[in-house]
mmCIF file of C-alpha atoms and ligand atoms in Angstrom:
data_model
loop_
_atom_site.group_PDB
_atom_site.id
_atom_site.type_symbol
_atom_site.label_atom_id
_atom_site.label_comp_id
_atom_site.label_asym_id
_atom_site.label_seq_id
_atom_site.Cartn_x
_atom_site.Cartn_y
_atom_site.Cartn_z
ATOM 1 C CA MET A 17 132.011 108.288 159.520
ATOM 2 C CA SER A 18 130.279 108.778 162.875
ATOM 3 C CA LYS A 19 130.803 106.283 165.657
ATOM 4 C CA ARG A 20 128.134 103.627 166.011
ATOM 5 C CA LEU A 21 125.333 104.222 168.462
ATOM 6 C CA ILE A 22 124.712 101.520 171.059
ATOM 7 C CA LEU A 23 121.072 100.761 171.896
ATOM 8 C CA THR A 24 120.677 98.530 174.922
ATOM 9 C CA ASP A 25 117.961 96.466 176.524
ATOM 10 C CA ILE A 26 117.854 96.376 180.351
ATOM 11 C CA GLU A 27 116.482 93.159 181.907
ATOM 12 C CA GLY A 28 118.894 90.284 181.237
ATOM 13 C CA THR A 29 121.315 92.652 179.469
ATOM 14 C CA THR A 30 122.504 95.492 181.727
ATOM 15 C CA SER A 31 120.744 94.166 184.861
ATOM 16 C CA SER A 32 119.817 90.741 186.153
ATOM 17 C CA ILE A 33 116.481 89.104 185.466
ATOM 18 C CA SER A 34 116.272 88.275 189.187
ATOM 19 C CA PHE A 35 116.317 91.985 190.166
ATOM 20 C CA VAL A 36 113.290 92.588 187.942
ATOM 21 C CA LYS A 37 111.430 89.374 188.860
ATOM 22 C CA ASP A 38 112.312 89.104 192.561
ATOM 23 C CA VAL A 39 112.524 92.765 193.608
ATOM 24 C CA LEU A 40 110.714 95.111 191.200
ATOM 25 C CA PHE A 41 107.711 92.966 190.260
ATOM 26 C CA PRO A 42 106.769 91.902 193.837
ATOM 27 C CA TYR A 43 107.202 95.507 195.023
ATOM 28 C CA ALA A 44 104.737 96.744 192.376
ATOM 29 C CA ARG A 45 102.347 93.823 192.990
ATOM 30 C CA ASN A 46 102.134 94.550 196.734
ATOM 31 C CA ALA A 47 101.890 98.320 196.343
ATOM 32 C CA LEU A 48 99.248 98.312 193.573
ATOM 33 C CA PRO A 49 96.055 98.273 195.726
ATOM 34 C CA ASP A 50 97.112 101.267 197.856
ATOM 35 C CA PHE A 51 98.564 103.069 194.845
ATOM 36 C CA VAL A 52 95.257 102.794 192.951
ATOM 37 C CA ASP A 53 93.283 103.796 196.077
ATOM 38 C CA GLU A 54 95.377 106.925 196.526
ATOM 39 C CA ASN A 55 95.775 107.956 192.877
ATOM 40 C CA ARG A 56 92.604 106.767 191.084
ATOM 41 C CA ASP A 57 91.599 110.361 190.237
ATOM 42 C CA ASP A 58 94.995 111.518 189.009
ATOM 43 C CA PRO A 59 94.520 111.878 185.215
ATOM 44 C CA ASP A 60 97.966 110.361 184.494
ATOM 45 C CA VAL A 61 96.970 107.258 186.460
ATOM 46 C CA ARG A 62 93.296 107.127 185.435
ATOM 47 C CA ARG A 63 94.241 107.126 181.758
ATOM 48 C CA TRP A 64 96.136 103.832 182.134
ATOM 49 C CA LEU A 65 93.539 102.259 184.473
ATOM 50 C CA ASP A 66 90.854 102.985 181.871
ATOM 51 C CA ILE A 67 92.932 101.331 179.140
ATOM 52 C CA VAL A 68 93.210 98.216 181.318
ATOM 53 C CA ALA A 69 89.438 98.292 181.933
ATOM 54 C CA THR A 70 88.738 98.530 178.201
ATOM 55 C CA GLU A 71 91.000 95.555 177.497
ATOM 56 C CA SER A 72 89.281 93.590 180.252
ATOM 57 C CA GLY A 73 85.928 93.882 178.502
ATOM 58 C CA GLY A 74 84.718 97.372 179.335
ATOM 59 C CA ILE A 75 83.326 98.769 182.558
ATOM 60 C CA CYS A 76 84.846 97.168 185.665
ATOM 61 C CA THR A 77 85.663 98.229 189.197
ATOM 62 C CA ASP A 78 89.095 99.428 190.252
ATOM 63 C CA ALA A 79 89.390 96.281 192.382
ATOM 64 C CA VAL A 80 89.017 94.178 189.209
ATOM 65 C CA ILE A 81 91.546 96.388 187.423
ATOM 66 C CA VAL A 82 94.027 95.825 190.273
ATOM 67 C CA GLU A 83 93.496 92.049 190.080
ATOM 68 C CA THR A 84 93.959 92.175 186.306
ATOM 69 C CA LEU A 85 97.198 94.108 186.659
ATOM 70 C CA GLN A 86 98.478 91.734 189.337
ATOM 71 C CA GLY A 87 97.708 88.826 186.994
ATOM 72 C CA TRP A 88 99.638 90.556 184.218
ATOM 73 C CA ILE A 89 102.620 90.995 186.566
ATOM 74 C CA ASP A 90 102.498 87.257 187.339
ATOM 75 C CA GLN A 91 102.462 86.501 183.587
ATOM 76 C CA ASP A 92 105.234 89.068 182.873
ATOM 77 C CA ARG A 93 102.968 90.819 180.349
ATOM 78 C CA LYS A 94 104.876 93.632 178.596
ATOM 79 C CA HIS A 95 101.757 95.785 178.373
ATOM 80 C CA THR A 96 102.372 99.543 178.054
ATOM 81 C CA ALA A 97 99.709 100.436 180.665
ATOM 82 C CA LEU A 98 101.125 97.993 183.208
ATOM 83 C CA LYS A 99 104.657 99.244 182.560
ATOM 84 C CA ALA A 100 103.615 102.898 182.975
ATOM 85 C CA LEU A 101 101.899 102.154 186.312
ATOM 86 C CA GLN A 102 104.799 100.006 187.541
ATOM 87 C CA GLY A 103 107.177 102.897 186.814
ATOM 88 C CA MET A 104 105.101 105.249 188.973
ATOM 89 C CA ILE A 105 105.057 102.745 191.843
ATOM 90 C CA TRP A 106 108.799 102.023 191.677
ATOM 91 C CA GLN A 107 109.484 105.737 192.069
ATOM 92 C CA ASP A 108 108.603 105.432 195.783
ATOM 93 C CA GLY A 109 110.872 102.404 196.148
ATOM 94 C CA TYR A 110 113.881 104.207 194.699
ATOM 95 C CA LEU A 111 113.210 107.494 196.490
ATOM 96 C CA ASN A 112 112.695 105.760 199.867
ATOM 97 C CA ALA A 113 115.892 103.763 199.189
ATOM 98 C CA ASP A 114 113.930 100.499 199.538
ATOM 99 C CA PHE A 115 116.274 99.224 196.795
ATOM 100 C CA THR A 116 118.909 100.361 194.331
ATOM 101 C CA ALA A 117 119.263 98.918 190.860
ATOM 102 C CA PRO A 118 122.074 96.447 190.301
ATOM 103 C CA VAL A 119 123.852 96.945 186.982
ATOM 104 C CA TYR A 120 126.321 94.259 185.941
ATOM 105 C CA PRO A 121 129.826 95.673 186.656
ATOM 106 C CA ASP A 122 130.986 94.906 183.101
ATOM 107 C CA ALA A 123 127.948 96.799 181.741
ATOM 108 C CA ALA A 124 128.580 99.880 183.910
ATOM 109 C CA ARG A 125 132.283 99.839 183.006
ATOM 110 C CA MET A 126 131.805 99.418 179.244
ATOM 111 C CA LEU A 127 128.930 101.907 179.012
ATOM 112 C CA LYS A 128 131.219 104.503 180.617
ATOM 113 C CA GLN A 129 134.082 103.487 178.314
ATOM 114 C CA TRP A 130 131.972 103.671 175.131
ATOM 115 C CA HIS A 131 130.586 107.042 176.185
ATOM 116 C CA ALA A 132 134.125 108.327 176.805
ATOM 117 C CA ASP A 133 135.143 106.959 173.371
ATOM 118 C CA GLY A 134 132.438 109.065 171.714
ATOM 119 C CA HIS A 135 129.714 106.472 171.116
ATOM 120 C CA ALA A 136 126.172 107.716 171.643
ATOM 121 C CA LEU A 137 124.155 105.408 173.955
ATOM 122 C CA ALA A 138 120.410 104.821 174.134
ATOM 123 C CA VAL A 139 118.012 102.470 175.926
ATOM 124 C CA TYR A 140 115.114 100.419 174.556
ATOM 125 C CA SER A 141 113.240 98.433 177.200
ATOM 126 C CA SER A 142 109.711 97.211 177.864
ATOM 127 C CA GLY A 143 109.941 99.132 181.134
ATOM 128 C CA SER A 144 108.525 102.660 180.768
ATOM 129 C CA VAL A 145 110.918 105.524 180.039
ATOM 130 C CA ALA A 146 110.191 106.826 183.555
ATOM 131 C CA ALA A 147 111.142 103.415 185.007
ATOM 132 C CA GLN A 148 114.304 103.302 182.884
ATOM 133 C CA LYS A 149 115.389 106.706 184.184
ATOM 134 C CA LEU A 150 114.676 105.699 187.780
ATOM 135 C CA LEU A 151 116.725 102.532 187.325
ATOM 136 C CA PHE A 152 119.738 104.180 185.690
ATOM 137 C CA GLY A 153 119.501 107.128 188.094
ATOM 138 C CA HIS A 154 119.734 104.826 191.143
ATOM 139 C CA THR A 155 122.207 102.076 190.291
ATOM 140 C CA ASP A 156 124.742 100.463 192.567
ATOM 141 C CA ALA A 157 127.326 102.142 190.283
ATOM 142 C CA GLY A 158 125.781 105.592 190.798
ATOM 143 C CA ASP A 159 123.781 107.781 188.437
ATOM 144 C CA LEU A 160 124.325 106.520 184.872
ATOM 145 C CA ILE A 161 121.672 108.700 183.200
ATOM 146 C CA PRO A 162 124.221 111.231 181.829
ATOM 147 C CA LEU A 163 125.662 108.440 179.672
ATOM 148 C CA PHE A 164 122.458 108.127 177.620
ATOM 149 C CA SER A 165 121.148 110.490 174.983
ATOM 150 C CA ALA A 166 117.756 108.790 174.428
ATOM 151 C CA PHE A 167 115.303 106.362 176.048
ATOM 152 C CA PHE A 168 112.583 104.328 174.272
ATOM 153 C CA ASP A 169 109.803 102.120 175.603
ATOM 154 C CA THR A 170 106.886 100.237 174.041
ATOM 155 C CA GLU A 171 105.183 103.503 173.167
ATOM 156 C CA VAL A 172 107.320 103.247 169.983
ATOM 157 C CA GLY A 173 106.051 99.685 169.483
ATOM 158 C CA HIS A 174 106.799 96.204 170.757
ATOM 159 C CA LYS A 175 110.301 94.876 170.952
ATOM 160 C CA ARG A 176 109.630 91.933 168.650
ATOM 161 C CA ASP A 177 108.363 94.175 165.794
ATOM 162 C CA ALA A 178 110.846 95.411 163.185
ATOM 163 C CA ALA A 179 108.791 98.604 162.783
ATOM 164 C CA SER A 180 109.745 99.653 166.335
ATOM 165 C CA TYR A 181 113.443 99.665 165.432
ATOM 166 C CA ARG A 182 112.775 101.650 162.232
ATOM 167 C CA THR A 183 110.948 104.236 164.356
ATOM 168 C CA ILE A 184 113.847 104.378 166.823
ATOM 169 C CA ALA A 185 116.430 104.827 164.037
ATOM 170 C CA ALA A 186 114.315 107.618 162.532
ATOM 171 C CA ARG A 187 113.923 109.337 165.912
ATOM 172 C CA LEU A 188 117.653 109.069 166.523
ATOM 173 C CA GLY A 189 118.326 110.455 163.048
ATOM 174 C CA ARG A 190 120.778 107.640 162.334
ATOM 175 C CA PRO A 191 120.939 105.027 159.546
ATOM 176 C CA ALA A 192 119.886 101.658 160.981
ATOM 177 C CA ALA A 193 123.284 100.154 160.092
ATOM 178 C CA GLU A 194 125.006 102.598 162.477
ATOM 179 C CA ILE A 195 123.038 101.258 165.475
ATOM 180 C CA VAL A 196 124.129 98.200 167.486
ATOM 181 C CA PHE A 197 121.301 96.648 169.521
ATOM 182 C CA LEU A 198 122.196 94.572 172.616
ATOM 183 C CA SER A 199 119.619 92.170 174.067
ATOM 184 C CA ASP A 200 119.203 88.831 175.833
ATOM 185 C CA VAL A 201 116.162 87.912 173.686
ATOM 186 C CA VAL A 202 116.801 86.405 170.237
ATOM 187 C CA GLU A 203 113.333 87.393 168.916
ATOM 188 C CA GLU A 204 114.060 91.054 169.735
ATOM 189 C CA LEU A 205 117.401 90.813 167.928
ATOM 190 C CA ASP A 206 115.669 89.199 164.921
ATOM 191 C CA ALA A 207 113.285 92.161 164.706
ATOM 192 C CA ALA A 208 116.138 94.665 165.022
ATOM 193 C CA ARG A 209 118.139 92.853 162.306
ATOM 194 C CA ASP A 210 115.081 92.848 160.026
ATOM 195 C CA ALA A 211 115.063 96.638 160.409
ATOM 196 C CA GLY A 212 118.746 96.799 159.405
ATOM 197 C CA LEU A 213 120.346 97.265 162.856
ATOM 198 C CA ARG A 214 123.466 95.397 163.955
ATOM 199 C CA THR A 215 122.841 92.989 166.808
ATOM 200 C CA VAL A 216 124.615 91.272 169.700
ATOM 201 C CA LEU A 217 123.096 88.545 171.887
ATOM 202 C CA VAL A 218 124.054 89.068 175.541
ATOM 203 C CA ASP A 219 123.943 85.540 176.951
ATOM 204 C CA ARG A 220 124.682 85.963 180.644
ATOM 205 C CA ARG A 221 125.418 82.806 182.610
ATOM 206 C CA GLU A 222 123.641 84.158 185.703
ATOM 207 C CA ASP A 223 120.439 84.721 183.730
ATOM 208 C CA TYR A 224 120.792 81.896 181.180
ATOM 209 C CA PRO A 225 122.659 78.973 182.792
ATOM 210 C CA GLN A 226 122.428 76.955 179.538
ATOM 211 C CA PRO A 227 124.565 78.791 176.952
ATOM 212 C CA ARG A 228 122.692 79.460 173.725
ATOM 213 C CA LEU A 229 124.975 78.195 170.994
ATOM 214 C CA GLY A 230 124.721 77.226 167.328
ATOM 215 C CA GLU A 231 121.215 77.518 165.890
ATOM 216 C CA ALA A 232 119.878 78.946 169.154
ATOM 217 C CA THR A 233 121.691 82.239 168.490
ATOM 218 C CA ASN A 234 120.011 82.537 165.060
ATOM 219 C CA GLY A 235 123.176 84.030 163.567
ATOM 220 C CA HIS A 236 123.516 86.926 166.029
ATOM 221 C CA GLY A 237 126.948 87.644 167.469
ATOM 222 C CA ARG A 238 127.053 86.266 171.029
ATOM 223 C CA VAL A 239 128.878 87.479 174.154
ATOM 224 C CA GLU A 240 128.635 86.554 177.831
ATOM 225 C CA ASP A 241 129.283 90.092 179.062
ATOM 226 C CA PHE A 242 129.831 93.593 177.685
ATOM 227 C CA SER A 243 133.624 93.338 177.645
ATOM 228 C CA GLY A 244 133.319 91.060 174.594
ATOM 229 C CA ILE A 245 131.508 93.721 172.523
ATOM 230 C CA ARG A 246 133.376 95.795 169.917
ATOM 231 C CA PRO A 247 130.785 98.346 168.724
ATOM 232 C CA ASP A 248 132.708 99.293 165.597
ATOM 233 C CA VAL A 249 133.040 95.727 164.313
ATOM 234 C CA ALA A 250 129.719 94.323 165.571
HETATM 235 C C1 LIG B 18 113.023 99.583 183.145
HETATM 236 S S1 LIG B 18 113.160 98.586 184.528
HETATM 237 C C2 LIG B 18 111.840 97.476 184.519
HETATM 238 C C3 LIG B 18 112.041 96.344 183.663
HETATM 239 C C4 LIG B 18 110.751 95.810 183.134
HETATM 240 O O1 LIG B 18 109.690 96.106 183.632
HETATM 241 C C5 LIG B 18 110.814 94.978 181.987
HETATM 242 O O2 LIG B 18 109.788 94.489 181.514
HETATM 243 C C6 LIG B 18 112.132 94.750 181.363
HETATM 244 O O3 LIG B 18 112.073 94.353 180.057
HETATM 245 P P1 LIG B 18 113.325 94.500 179.078
HETATM 246 O O4 LIG B 18 112.693 94.948 177.812
HETATM 247 O O5 LIG B 18 114.302 95.486 179.649
HETATM 248 O O6 LIG B 18 113.925 93.135 178.962
HETATM 249 MG MG1 MG B 19 115.696 91.823 178.155
#
């Protein structure tokens, strides 16, 4: 029997919510106007701006699109267009060393350990695949990208839809029951379990000061850091 594959979320699971909310989101919010000014004719950028315009009721100026996107950042919308544009903007931040990505030490340690033990590792986050690779390529524990064999974002579907996890299992070529999904969000774990994946709630004290116990875990195994996870008995 092959070793179980570990599929992990990022925000609130491998990295703190505060890094995303207090560093990444404000960086993208501030940089958006200049980024759109400078890249409005790049087809890879225009494509996403036009999707935002369509969702905002049709024809609108780029200034309105920027305001819409900034509003979505404030609301933490997990919209694929926003996430794609954020990923492009964060590239400058990582390459200019404006920030590195903090990964919880237990997460970095256990991801390396599981990889060395022969478990395949993959990522599923609302952040775009490009943003995921930037983050794991520039962590405070070094470049962690070689640990992962696949990356998935909301182009496969939303994280609270069971169909997304079925698509991921099919793309990975693995039975759902051989995949262990790690997340801080119970609704995401519910969707993964509906698709037949194994699930673990990562309930970090730094991100969730009130422990989620009893009914709040909705029957998912619960840990406070990665050292409590046993992939082969999850
Ligand atoms: C990939 S880093 C950016 C994180 C982000 O934008 C986000 O929305 C994180 O959501 P997650 O699904 O990782 O909780
Ligand atoms: Mg999360």
